[in-house]
PDB file of C-alpha atoms in Angstrom:
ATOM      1  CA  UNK A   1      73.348 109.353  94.751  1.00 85.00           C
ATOM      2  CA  UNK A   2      76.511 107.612  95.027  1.00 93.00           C
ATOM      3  CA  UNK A   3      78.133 107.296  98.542  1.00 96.00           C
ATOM      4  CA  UNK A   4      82.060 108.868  98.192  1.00 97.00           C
ATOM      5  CA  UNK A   5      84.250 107.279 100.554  1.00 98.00           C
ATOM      6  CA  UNK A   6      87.502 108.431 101.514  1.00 98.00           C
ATOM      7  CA  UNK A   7      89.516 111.328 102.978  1.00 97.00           C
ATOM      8  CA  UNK A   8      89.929 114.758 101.408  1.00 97.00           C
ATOM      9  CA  UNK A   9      92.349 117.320 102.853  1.00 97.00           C
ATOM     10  CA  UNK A  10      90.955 121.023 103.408  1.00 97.00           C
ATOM     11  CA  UNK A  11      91.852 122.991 100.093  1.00 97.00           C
ATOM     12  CA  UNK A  12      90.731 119.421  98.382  1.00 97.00           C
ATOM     13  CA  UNK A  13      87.599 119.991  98.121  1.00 97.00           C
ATOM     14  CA  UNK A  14      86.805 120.685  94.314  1.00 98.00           C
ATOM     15  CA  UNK A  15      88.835 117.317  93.760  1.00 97.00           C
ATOM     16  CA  UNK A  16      86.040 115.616  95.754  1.00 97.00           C
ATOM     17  CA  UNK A  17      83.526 117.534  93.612  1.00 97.00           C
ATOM     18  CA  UNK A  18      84.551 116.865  90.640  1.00 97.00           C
ATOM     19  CA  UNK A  19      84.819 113.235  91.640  1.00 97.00           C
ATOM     20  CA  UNK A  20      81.377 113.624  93.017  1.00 97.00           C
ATOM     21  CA  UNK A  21      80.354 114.852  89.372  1.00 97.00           C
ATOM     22  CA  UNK A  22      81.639 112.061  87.486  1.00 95.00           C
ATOM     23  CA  UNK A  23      78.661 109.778  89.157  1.00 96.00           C
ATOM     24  CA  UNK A  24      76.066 112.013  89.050  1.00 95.00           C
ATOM     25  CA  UNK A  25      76.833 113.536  85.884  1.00 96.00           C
ATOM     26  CA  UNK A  26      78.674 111.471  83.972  1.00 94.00           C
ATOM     27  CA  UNK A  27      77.360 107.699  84.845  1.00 91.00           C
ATOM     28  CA  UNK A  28      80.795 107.038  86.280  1.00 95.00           C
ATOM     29  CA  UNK A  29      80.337 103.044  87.883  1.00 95.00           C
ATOM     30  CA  UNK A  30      83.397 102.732  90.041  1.00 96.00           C
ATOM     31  CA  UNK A  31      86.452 104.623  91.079  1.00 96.00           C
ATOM     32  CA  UNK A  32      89.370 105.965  93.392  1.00 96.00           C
ATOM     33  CA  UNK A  33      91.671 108.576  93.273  1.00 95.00           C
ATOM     34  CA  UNK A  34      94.413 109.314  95.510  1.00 95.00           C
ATOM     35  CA  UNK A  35      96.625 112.610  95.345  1.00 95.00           C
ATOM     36  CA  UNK A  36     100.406 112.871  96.910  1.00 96.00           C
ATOM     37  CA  UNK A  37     101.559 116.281  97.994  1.00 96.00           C
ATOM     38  CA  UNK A  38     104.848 116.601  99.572  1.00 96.00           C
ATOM     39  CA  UNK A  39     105.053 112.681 100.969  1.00 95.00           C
ATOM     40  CA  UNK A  40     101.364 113.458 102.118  1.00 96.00           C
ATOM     41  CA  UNK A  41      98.356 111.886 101.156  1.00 97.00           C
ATOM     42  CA  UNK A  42      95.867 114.659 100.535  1.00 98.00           C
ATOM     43  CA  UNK A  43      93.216 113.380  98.708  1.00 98.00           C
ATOM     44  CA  UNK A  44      92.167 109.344  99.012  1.00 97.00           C
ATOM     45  CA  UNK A  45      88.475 108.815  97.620  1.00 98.00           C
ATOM     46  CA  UNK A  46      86.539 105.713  96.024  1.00 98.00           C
ATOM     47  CA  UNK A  47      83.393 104.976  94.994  1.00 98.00           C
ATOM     48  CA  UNK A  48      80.485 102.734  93.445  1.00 97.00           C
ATOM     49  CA  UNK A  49      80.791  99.880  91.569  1.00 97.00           C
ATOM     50  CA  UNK A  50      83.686  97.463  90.942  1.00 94.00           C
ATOM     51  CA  UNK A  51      81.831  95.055  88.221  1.00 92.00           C
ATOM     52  CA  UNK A  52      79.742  96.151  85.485  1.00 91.00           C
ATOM     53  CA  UNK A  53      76.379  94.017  86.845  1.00 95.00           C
ATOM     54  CA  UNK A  54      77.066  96.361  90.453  1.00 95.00           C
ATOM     55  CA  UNK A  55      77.315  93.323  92.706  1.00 96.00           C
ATOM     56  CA  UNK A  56      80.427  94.308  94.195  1.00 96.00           C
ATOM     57  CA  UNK A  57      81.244  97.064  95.960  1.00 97.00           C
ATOM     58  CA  UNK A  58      84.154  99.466  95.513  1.00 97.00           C
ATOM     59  CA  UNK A  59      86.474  99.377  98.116  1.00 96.00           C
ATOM     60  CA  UNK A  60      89.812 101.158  99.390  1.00 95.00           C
ATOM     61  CA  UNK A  61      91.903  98.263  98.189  1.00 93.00           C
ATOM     62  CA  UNK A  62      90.051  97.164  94.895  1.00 94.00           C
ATOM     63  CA  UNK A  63      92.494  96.827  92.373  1.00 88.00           C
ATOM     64  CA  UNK A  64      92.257  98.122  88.483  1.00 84.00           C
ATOM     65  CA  UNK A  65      94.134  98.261  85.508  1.00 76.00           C
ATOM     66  CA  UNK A  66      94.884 101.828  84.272  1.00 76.00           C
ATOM     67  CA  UNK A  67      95.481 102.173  80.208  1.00 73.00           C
ATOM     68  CA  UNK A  68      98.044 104.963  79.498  1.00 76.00           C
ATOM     69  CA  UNK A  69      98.747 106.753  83.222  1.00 80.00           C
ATOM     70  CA  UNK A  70     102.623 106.902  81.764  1.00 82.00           C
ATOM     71  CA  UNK A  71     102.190 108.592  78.908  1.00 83.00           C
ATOM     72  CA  UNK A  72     102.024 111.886  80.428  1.00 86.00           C
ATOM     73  CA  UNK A  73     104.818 111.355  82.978  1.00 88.00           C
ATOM     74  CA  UNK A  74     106.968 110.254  80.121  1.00 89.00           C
ATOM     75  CA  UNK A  75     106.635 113.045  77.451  1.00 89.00           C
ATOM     76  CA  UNK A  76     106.701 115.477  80.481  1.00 92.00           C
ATOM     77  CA  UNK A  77     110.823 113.529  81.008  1.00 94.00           C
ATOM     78  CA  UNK A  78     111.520 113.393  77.381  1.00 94.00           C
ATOM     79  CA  UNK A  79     110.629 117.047  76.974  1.00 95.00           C
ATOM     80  CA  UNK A  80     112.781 118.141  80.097  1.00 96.00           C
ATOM     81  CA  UNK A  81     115.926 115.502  79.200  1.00 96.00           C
ATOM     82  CA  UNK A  82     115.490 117.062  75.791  1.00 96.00           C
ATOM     83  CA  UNK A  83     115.770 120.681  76.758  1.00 97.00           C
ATOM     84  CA  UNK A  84     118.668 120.000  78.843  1.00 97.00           C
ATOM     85  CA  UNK A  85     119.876 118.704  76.163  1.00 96.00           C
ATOM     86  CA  UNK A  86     120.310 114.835  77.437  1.00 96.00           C
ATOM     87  CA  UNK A  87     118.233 113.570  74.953  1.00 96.00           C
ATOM     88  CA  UNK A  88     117.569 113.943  70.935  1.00 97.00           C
ATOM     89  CA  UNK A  89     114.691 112.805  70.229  1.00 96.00           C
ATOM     90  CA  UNK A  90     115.448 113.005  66.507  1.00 97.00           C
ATOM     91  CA  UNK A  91     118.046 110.614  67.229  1.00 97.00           C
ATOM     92  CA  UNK A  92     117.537 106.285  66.768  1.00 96.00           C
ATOM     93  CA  UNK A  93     116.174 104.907  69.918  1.00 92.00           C
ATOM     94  CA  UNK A  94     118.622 102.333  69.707  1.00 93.00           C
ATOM     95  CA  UNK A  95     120.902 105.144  70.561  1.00 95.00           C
ATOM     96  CA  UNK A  96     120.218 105.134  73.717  1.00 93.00           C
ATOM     97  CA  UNK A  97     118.720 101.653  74.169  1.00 88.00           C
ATOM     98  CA  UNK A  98     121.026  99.243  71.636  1.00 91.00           C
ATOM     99  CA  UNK A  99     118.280  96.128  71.799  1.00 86.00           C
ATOM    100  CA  UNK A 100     115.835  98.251  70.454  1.00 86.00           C
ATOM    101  CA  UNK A 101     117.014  98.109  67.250  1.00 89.00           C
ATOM    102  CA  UNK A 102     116.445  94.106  66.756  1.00 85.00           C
ATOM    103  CA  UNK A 103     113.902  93.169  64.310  1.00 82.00           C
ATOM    104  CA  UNK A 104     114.635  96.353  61.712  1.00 88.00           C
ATOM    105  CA  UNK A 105     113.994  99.131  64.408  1.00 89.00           C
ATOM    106  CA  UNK A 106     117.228 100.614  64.123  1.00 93.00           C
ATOM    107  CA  UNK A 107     115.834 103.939  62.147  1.00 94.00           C
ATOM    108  CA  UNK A 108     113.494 104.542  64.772  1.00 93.00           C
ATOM    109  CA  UNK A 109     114.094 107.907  66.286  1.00 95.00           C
ATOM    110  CA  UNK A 110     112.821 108.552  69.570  1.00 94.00           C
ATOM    111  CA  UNK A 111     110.215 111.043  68.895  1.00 93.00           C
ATOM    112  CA  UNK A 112     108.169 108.355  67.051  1.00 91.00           C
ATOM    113  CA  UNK A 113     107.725 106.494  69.944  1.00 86.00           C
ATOM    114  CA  UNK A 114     106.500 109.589  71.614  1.00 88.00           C
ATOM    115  CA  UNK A 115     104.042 110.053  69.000  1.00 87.00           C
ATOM    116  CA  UNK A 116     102.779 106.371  68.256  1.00 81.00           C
ATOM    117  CA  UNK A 117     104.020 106.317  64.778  1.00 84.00           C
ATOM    118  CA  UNK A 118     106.961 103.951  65.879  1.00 84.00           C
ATOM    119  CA  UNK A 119     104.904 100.785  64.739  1.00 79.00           C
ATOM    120  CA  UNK A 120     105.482  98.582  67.627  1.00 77.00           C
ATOM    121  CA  UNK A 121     102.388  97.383  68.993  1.00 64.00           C
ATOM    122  CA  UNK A 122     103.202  95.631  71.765  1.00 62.00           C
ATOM    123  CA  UNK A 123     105.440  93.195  73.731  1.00 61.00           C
ATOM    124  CA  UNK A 124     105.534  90.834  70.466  1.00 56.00           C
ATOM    125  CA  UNK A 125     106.583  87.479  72.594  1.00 56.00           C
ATOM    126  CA  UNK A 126     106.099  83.836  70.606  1.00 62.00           C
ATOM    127  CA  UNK A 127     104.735  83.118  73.996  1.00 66.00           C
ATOM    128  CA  UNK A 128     102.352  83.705  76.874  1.00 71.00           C
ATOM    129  CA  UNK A 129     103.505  86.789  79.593  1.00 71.00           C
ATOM    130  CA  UNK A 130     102.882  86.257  82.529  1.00 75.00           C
ATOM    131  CA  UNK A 131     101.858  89.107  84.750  1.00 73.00           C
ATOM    132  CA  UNK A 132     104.347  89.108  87.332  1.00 76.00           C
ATOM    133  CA  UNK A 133     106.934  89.355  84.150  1.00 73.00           C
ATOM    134  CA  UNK A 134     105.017  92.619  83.378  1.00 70.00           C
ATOM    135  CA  UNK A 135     105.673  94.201  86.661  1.00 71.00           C
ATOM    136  CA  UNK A 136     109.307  92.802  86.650  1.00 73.00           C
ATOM    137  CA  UNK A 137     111.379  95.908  85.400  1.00 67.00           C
ATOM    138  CA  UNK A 138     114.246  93.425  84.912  1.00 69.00           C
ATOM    139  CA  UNK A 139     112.338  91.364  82.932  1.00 63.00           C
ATOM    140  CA  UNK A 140     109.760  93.669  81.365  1.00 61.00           C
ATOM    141  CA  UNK A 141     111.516  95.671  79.139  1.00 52.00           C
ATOM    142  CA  UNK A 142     113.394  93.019  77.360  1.00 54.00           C
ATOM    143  CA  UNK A 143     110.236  92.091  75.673  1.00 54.00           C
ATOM    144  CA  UNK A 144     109.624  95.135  74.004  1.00 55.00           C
ATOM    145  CA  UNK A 145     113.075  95.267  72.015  1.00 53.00           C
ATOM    146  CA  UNK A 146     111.961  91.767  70.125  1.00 51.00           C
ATOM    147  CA  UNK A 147     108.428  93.534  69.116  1.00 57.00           C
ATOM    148  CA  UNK A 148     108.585  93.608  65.177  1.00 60.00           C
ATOM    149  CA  UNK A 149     107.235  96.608  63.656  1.00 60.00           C
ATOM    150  CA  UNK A 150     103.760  97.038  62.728  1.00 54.00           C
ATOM    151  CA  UNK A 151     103.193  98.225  58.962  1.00 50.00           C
ATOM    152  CA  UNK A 152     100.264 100.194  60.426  1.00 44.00           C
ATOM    153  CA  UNK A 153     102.700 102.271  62.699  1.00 43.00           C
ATOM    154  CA  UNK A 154     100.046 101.621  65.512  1.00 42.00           C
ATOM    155  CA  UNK A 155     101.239 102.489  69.247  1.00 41.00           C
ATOM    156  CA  UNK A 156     104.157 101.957  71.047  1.00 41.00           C
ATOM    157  CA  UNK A 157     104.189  99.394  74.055  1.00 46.00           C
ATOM    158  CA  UNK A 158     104.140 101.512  77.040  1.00 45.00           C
ATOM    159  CA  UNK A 159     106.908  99.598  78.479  1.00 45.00           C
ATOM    160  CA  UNK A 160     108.721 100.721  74.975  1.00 47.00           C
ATOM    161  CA  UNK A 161     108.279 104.285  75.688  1.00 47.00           C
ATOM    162  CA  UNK A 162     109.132 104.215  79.365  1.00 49.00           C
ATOM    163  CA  UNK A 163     112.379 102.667  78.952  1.00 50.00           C
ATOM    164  CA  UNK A 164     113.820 104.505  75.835  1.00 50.00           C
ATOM    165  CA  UNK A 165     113.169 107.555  77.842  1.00 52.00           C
ATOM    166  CA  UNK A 166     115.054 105.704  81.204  1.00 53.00           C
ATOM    167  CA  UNK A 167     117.832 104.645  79.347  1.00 52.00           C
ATOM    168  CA  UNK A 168     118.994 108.013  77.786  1.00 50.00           C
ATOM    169  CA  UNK A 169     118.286 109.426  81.543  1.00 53.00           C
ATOM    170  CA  UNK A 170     120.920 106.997  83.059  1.00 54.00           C
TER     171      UNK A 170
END
């Protein structure tokens, strides 16, 4: 059994179970979760491993890359700029977010990139990123607009989504 670490709040408790579950049940090697409610942290758990061979631990501050955690928040903004009626998502992306457009992406209507048919696959730099550049918001998005398109349509760059959908909220 693996050893959950961590605070849950009382009316938490099936978070911690199901948390619980995803080791026992699922083969889950290593992972936190952390819930905000109201400014207050409510539920803070890790657990197991943080390396596939289980040498090291997981701790409270082990870091991890997440795939797709905006996605969600995103659509959930698009949908409510939408129905307010801030944001047309049949409209060009380059509407709202002119450098978009370079590299033959001026056609591109917004709900593409909500639906990874937009064809831009990624940050599409001649060049190394660095990481710091990718946590830069002043420098992050301008990579995305250069991306060529993709004759596969594959996904959208998160950072692509993110800030068409920031733009037309500004």
């Amino acid at each position: 059994m693996t050893e959950i670490h961590g605070e849950c709040a009382a009316g938490f408790e099936p978070v911690r179970a199901a948390f619980e579950e995803n080791f026992a049940a699922r083969g889950e090697i290593g992972a936190a979760f952390s819930v905000t409610r109201h400014g207050e942290t409510v539920v803070d758990l890790w657990a197991g491993w943080a390396d596939p061979d289980r040498t090291v631990p997981w701790r409270a501050e082990t870091l991890s890359n997440v795939w797709s955690t905006t996605k969600g928040m995103t659509a959930l903004c698009a949908h409510h700029l939408a129905d307010a009626g801030a944001l047309d998502i049949d409209a060009p992306v380059a509407k709202y977010w002119p450098e978009f457009a370079a590299e033959g992406k001026q056609d591109i209507p917004v709900r593409w990139l909500l639906s990874h048919r937009s064809g831009v696959t990624g940050i599409g730099l001649d060049r190394p990123v660095k990481v710091e550049e990718l946590y830069d918001w002043t420098t992050s998005p301008d990579c995305s607009p250069l991306s060529r398109r993709s004759s596969n349509r594959a996904r959208p760059a998160a950072t692509t989504r993110c800030r068409s959908v920031s733009s037309s909220a500004r």
